[in-house]
Coordinates of N, CA and C in Angstrom, one line a residue:
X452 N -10.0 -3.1 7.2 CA -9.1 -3.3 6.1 C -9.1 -2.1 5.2
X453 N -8.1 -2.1 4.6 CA -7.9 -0.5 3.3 C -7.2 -1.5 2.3
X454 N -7.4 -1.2 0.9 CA -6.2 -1.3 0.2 C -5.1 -0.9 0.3
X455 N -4.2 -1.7 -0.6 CA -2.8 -1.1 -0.6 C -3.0 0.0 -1.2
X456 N -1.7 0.7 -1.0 CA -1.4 2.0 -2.0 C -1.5 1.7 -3.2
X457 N -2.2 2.6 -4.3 CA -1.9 2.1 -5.8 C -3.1 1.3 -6.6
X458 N -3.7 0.6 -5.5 CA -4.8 -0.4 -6.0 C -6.0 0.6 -6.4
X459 N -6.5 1.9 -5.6 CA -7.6 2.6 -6.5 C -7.2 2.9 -7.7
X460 N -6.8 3.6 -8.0 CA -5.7 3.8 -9.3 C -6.2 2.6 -10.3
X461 N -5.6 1.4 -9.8 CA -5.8 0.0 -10.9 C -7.2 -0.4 -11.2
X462 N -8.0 0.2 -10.0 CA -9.1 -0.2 -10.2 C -10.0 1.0 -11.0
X463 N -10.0 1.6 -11.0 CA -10.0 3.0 -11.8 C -9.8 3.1 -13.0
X464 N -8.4 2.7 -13.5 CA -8.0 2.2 -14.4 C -9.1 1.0 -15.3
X465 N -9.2 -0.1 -14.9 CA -10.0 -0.8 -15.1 C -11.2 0.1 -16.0
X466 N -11.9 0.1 -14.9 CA -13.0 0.8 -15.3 C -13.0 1.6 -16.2
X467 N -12.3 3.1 -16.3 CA -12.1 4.0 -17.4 C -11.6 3.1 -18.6
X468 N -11.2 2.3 -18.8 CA -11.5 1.3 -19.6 C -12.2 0.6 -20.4
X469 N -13.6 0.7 -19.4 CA -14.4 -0.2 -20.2 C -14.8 -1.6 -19.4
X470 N -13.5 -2.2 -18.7 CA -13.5 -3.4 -18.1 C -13.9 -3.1 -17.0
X471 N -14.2 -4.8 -16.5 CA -14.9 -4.9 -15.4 C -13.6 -6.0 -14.8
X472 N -13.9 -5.9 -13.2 CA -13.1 -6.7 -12.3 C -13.9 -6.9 -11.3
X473 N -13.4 -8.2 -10.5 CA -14.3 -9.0 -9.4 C -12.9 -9.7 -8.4
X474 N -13.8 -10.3 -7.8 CA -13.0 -10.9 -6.7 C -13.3 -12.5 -6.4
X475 N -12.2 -13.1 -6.1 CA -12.1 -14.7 -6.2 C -11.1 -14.7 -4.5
X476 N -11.9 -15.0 -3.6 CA -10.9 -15.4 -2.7 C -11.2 -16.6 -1.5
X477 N -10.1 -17.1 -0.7 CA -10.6 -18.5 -0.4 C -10.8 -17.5 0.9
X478 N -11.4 -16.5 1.6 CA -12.1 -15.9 2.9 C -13.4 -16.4 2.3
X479 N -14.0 -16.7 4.1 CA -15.4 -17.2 3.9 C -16.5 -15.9 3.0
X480 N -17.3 -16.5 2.5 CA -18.0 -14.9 1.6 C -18.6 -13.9 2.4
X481 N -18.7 -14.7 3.6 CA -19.4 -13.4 4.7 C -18.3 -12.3 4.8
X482 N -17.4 -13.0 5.3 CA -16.1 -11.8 6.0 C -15.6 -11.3 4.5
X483 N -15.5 -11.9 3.6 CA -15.2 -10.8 2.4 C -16.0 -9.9 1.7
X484 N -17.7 -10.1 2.0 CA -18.6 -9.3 1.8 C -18.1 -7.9 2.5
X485 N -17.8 -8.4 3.9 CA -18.0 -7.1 4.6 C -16.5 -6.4 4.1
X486 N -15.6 -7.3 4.3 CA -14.2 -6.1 3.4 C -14.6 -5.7 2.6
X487 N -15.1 -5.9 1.2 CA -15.5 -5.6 0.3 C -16.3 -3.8 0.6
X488 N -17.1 -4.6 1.2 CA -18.2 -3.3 1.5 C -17.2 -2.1 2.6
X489 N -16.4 -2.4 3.0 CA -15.5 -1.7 4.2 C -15.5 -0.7 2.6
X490 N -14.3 -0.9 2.1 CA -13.7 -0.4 0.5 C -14.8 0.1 -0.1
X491 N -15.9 0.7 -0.1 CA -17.2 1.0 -1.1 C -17.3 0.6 -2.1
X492 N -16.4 -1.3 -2.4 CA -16.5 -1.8 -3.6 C -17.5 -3.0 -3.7
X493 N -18.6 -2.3 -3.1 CA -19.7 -3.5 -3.4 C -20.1 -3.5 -4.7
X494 N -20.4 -2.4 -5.1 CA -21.1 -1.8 -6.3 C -20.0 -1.8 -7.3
X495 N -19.1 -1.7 -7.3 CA -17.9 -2.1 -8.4 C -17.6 -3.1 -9.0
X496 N -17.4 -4.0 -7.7 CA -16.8 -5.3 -8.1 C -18.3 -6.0 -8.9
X497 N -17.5 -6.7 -9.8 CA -18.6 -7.5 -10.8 C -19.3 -8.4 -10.3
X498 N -18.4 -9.6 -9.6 CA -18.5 -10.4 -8.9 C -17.6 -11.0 -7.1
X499 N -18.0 -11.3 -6.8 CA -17.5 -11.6 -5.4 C -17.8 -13.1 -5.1
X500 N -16.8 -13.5 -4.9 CA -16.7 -15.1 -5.1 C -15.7 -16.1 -3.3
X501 N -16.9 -16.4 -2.7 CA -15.7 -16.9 -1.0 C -15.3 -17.9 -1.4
X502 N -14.5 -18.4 -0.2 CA -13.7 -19.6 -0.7 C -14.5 -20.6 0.3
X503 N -15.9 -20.4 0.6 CA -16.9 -21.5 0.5 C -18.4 -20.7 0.0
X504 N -18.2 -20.6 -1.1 CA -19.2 -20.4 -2.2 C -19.3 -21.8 -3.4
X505 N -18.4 -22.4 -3.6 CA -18.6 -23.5 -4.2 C -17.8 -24.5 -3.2
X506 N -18.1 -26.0 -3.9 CA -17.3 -26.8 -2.8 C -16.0 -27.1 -3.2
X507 N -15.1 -26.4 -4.0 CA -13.6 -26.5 -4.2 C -13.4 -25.2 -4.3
X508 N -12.3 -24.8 -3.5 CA -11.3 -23.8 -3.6 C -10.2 -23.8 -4.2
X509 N -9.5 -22.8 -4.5 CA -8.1 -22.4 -4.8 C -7.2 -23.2 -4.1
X510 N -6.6 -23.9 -4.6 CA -6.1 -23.8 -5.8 C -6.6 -24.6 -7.1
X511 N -8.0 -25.4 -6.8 CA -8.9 -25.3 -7.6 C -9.0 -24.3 -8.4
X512 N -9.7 -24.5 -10.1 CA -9.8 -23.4 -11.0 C -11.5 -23.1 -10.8
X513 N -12.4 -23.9 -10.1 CA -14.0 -24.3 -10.5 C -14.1 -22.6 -9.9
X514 N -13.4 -22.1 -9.0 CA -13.8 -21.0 -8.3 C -14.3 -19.7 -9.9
X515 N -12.7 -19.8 -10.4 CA -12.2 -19.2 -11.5 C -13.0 -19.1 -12.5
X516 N -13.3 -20.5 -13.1 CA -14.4 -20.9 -13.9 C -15.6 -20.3 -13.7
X517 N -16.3 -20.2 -13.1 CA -17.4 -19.8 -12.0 C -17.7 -18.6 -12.1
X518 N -16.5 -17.7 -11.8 CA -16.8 -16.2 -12.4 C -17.0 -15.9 -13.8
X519 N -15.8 -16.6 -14.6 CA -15.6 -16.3 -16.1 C -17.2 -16.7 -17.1
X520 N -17.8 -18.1 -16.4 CA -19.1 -18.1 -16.6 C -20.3 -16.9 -16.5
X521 N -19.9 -16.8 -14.8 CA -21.2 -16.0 -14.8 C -21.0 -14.3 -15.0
X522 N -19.6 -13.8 -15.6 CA -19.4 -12.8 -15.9 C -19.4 -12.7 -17.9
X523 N -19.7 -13.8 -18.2 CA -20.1 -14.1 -19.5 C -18.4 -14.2 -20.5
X524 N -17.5 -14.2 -19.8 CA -16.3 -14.2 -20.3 C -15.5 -15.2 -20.8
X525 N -15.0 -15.7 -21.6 CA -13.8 -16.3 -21.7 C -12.7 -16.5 -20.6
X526 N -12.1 -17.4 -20.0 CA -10.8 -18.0 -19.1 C -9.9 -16.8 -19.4
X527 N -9.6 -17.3 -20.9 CA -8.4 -16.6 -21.9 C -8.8 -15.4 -21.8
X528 N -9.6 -14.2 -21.7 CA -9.9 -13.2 -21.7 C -9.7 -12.2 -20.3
X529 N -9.0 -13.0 -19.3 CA -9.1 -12.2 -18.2 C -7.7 -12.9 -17.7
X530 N -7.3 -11.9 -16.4 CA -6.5 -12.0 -15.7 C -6.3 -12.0 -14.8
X531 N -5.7 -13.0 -13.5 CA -6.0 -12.9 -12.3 C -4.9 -12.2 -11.6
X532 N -5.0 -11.8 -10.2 CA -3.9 -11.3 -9.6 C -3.7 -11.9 -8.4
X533 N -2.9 -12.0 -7.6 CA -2.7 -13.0 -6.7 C -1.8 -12.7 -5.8
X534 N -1.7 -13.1 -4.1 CA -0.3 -12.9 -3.6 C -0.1 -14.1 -3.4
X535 N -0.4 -15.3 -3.5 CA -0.4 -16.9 -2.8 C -0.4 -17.8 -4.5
X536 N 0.5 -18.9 -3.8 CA 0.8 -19.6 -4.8 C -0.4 -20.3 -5.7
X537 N -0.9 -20.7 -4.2 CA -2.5 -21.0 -5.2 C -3.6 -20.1 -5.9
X538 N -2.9 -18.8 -5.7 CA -3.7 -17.8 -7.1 C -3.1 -18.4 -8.0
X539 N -2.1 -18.3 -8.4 CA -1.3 -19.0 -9.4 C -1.7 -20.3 -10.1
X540 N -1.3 -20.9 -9.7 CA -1.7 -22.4 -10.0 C -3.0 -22.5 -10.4
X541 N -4.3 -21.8 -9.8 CA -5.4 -22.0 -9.8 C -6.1 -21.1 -11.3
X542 N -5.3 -20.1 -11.3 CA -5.6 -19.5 -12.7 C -4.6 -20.2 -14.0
X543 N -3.6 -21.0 -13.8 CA -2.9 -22.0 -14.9 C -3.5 -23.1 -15.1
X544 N -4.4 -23.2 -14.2 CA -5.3 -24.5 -14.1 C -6.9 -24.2 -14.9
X545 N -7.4 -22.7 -14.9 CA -7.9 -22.1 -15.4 C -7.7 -21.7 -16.7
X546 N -6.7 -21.3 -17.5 CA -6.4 -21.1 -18.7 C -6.3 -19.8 -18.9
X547 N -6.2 -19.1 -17.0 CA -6.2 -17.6 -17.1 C -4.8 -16.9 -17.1
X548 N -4.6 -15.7 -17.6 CA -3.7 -14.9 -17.5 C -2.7 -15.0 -16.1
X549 N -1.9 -14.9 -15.6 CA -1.5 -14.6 -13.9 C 0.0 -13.5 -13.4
X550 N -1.1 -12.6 -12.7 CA 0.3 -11.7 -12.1 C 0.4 -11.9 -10.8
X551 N 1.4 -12.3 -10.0 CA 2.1 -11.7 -8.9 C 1.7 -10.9 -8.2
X552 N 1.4 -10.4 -7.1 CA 0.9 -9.0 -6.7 C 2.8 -9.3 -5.3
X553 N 3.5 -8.9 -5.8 CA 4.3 -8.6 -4.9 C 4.5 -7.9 -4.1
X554 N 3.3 -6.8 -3.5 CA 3.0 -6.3 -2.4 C 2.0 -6.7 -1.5
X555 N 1.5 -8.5 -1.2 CA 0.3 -8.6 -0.8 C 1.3 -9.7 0.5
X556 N 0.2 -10.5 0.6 CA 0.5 -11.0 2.4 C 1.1 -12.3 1.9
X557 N 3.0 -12.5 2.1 CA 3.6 -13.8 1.3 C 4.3 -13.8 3.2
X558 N 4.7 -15.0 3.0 CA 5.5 -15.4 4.2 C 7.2 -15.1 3.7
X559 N 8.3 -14.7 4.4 CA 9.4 -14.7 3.8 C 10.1 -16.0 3.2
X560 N 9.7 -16.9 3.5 CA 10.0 -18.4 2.6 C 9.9 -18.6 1.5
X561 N 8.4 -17.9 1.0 CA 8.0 -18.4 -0.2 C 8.6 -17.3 -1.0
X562 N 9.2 -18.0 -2.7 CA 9.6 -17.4 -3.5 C 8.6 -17.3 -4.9
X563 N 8.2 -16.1 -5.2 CA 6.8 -16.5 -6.1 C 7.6 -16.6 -7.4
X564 N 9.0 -16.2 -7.8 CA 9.5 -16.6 -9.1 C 9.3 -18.3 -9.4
X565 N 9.6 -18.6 -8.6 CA 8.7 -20.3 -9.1 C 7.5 -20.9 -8.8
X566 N 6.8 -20.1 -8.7 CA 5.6 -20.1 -9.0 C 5.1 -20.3 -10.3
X567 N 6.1 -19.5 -11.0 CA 5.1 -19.5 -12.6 C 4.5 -19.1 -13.2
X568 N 4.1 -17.1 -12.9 CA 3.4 -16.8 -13.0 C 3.9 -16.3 -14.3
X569 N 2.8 -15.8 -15.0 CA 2.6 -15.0 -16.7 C 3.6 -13.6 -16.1
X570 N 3.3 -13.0 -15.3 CA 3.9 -11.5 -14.7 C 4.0 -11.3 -13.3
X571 N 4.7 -10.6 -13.3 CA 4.9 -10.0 -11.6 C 5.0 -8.8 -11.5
X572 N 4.2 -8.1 -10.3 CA 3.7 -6.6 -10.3 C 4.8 -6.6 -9.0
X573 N 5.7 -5.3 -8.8 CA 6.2 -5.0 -7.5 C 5.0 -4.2 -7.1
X574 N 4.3 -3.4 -7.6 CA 3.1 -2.2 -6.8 C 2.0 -2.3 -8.1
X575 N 1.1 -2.3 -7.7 CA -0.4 -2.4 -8.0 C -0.1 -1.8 -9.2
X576 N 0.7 -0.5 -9.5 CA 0.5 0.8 -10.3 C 1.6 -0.4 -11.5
X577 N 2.0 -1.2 -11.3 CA 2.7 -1.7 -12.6 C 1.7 -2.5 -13.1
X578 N 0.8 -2.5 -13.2 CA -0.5 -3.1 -13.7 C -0.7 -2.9 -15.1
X579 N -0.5 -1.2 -15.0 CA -1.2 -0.5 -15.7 C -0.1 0.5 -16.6
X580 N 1.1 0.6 -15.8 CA 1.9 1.5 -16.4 C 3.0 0.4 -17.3
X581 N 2.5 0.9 -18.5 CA 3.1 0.3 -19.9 C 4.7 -0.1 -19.3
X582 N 4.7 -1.2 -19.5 CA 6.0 -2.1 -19.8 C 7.0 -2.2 -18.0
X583 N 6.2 -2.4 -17.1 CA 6.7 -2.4 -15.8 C 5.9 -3.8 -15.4
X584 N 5.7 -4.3 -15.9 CA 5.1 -6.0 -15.2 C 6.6 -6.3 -16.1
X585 N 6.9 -7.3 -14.9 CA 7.9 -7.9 -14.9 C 7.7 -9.6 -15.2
X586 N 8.7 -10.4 -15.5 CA 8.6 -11.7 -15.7 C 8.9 -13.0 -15.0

């Protein structure tokens, strides 16, 4: 696995910031340990969270919650990103912020404008560059 284009950058971003970011995904925690670690973001990411780490997933929020707990944070204080509808849902169900990652793995069917999200990123880099998250 590699990231997309754009995503060191955001993650970078982050960081020179101040802020921390983690990962919430419904892959078993083994197989996302090792992505994770493929990316040399073991030591980055805050937290790493599979989607059998607790016994409800996404589009469950308990995952969501779970982090925001043990990263000492407020819901309301963070933001998720997502390519799948159940990122979505799962962070509205959470009380968290939600963007779109319009460059991640969608089937051509699904339309994420009704989804519902807070924002929509076409590229990672609209994350971060003032006034390009779209609605």
């Amino acid at each position: 696995s590699t990231p997309f284009e754009g995503v060191a950058e955001v993650l970078d971003a982050i960081e020179a910031a101040g802020s921390r970011w983690g990962i919430v995904t419904n892959k078993p925690h083994y197989l996302a340990v090792g992505v994770v670690a493929s990316m040399g973001w073991s030591e980055r990411s805050a937290i790493l969270i599979g989607g059998d780490s607790l016994p409800k997933k996404k589009p469950d929020p308990d995952q969501l919650f779970f982090a925001c707990e043990a990263l000492g944070v407020l819901p309301g204080e963070c933001v998720y990103v997502g390519d799948d509808e159940r990122d979505i849902v799962a962070a509205r169900n959470a009380g968290i912020k939600s963007v779109v990652a319009l460059w991640g793995y969608r089937g051509a069917h699904e339309d994420p404008h009704g989804w519902k999200p807070d924002a929509m990123a076409e590229f990672p880099i609209d994350m971060i560059a003032p006034g390009t998250l779209s609605r």
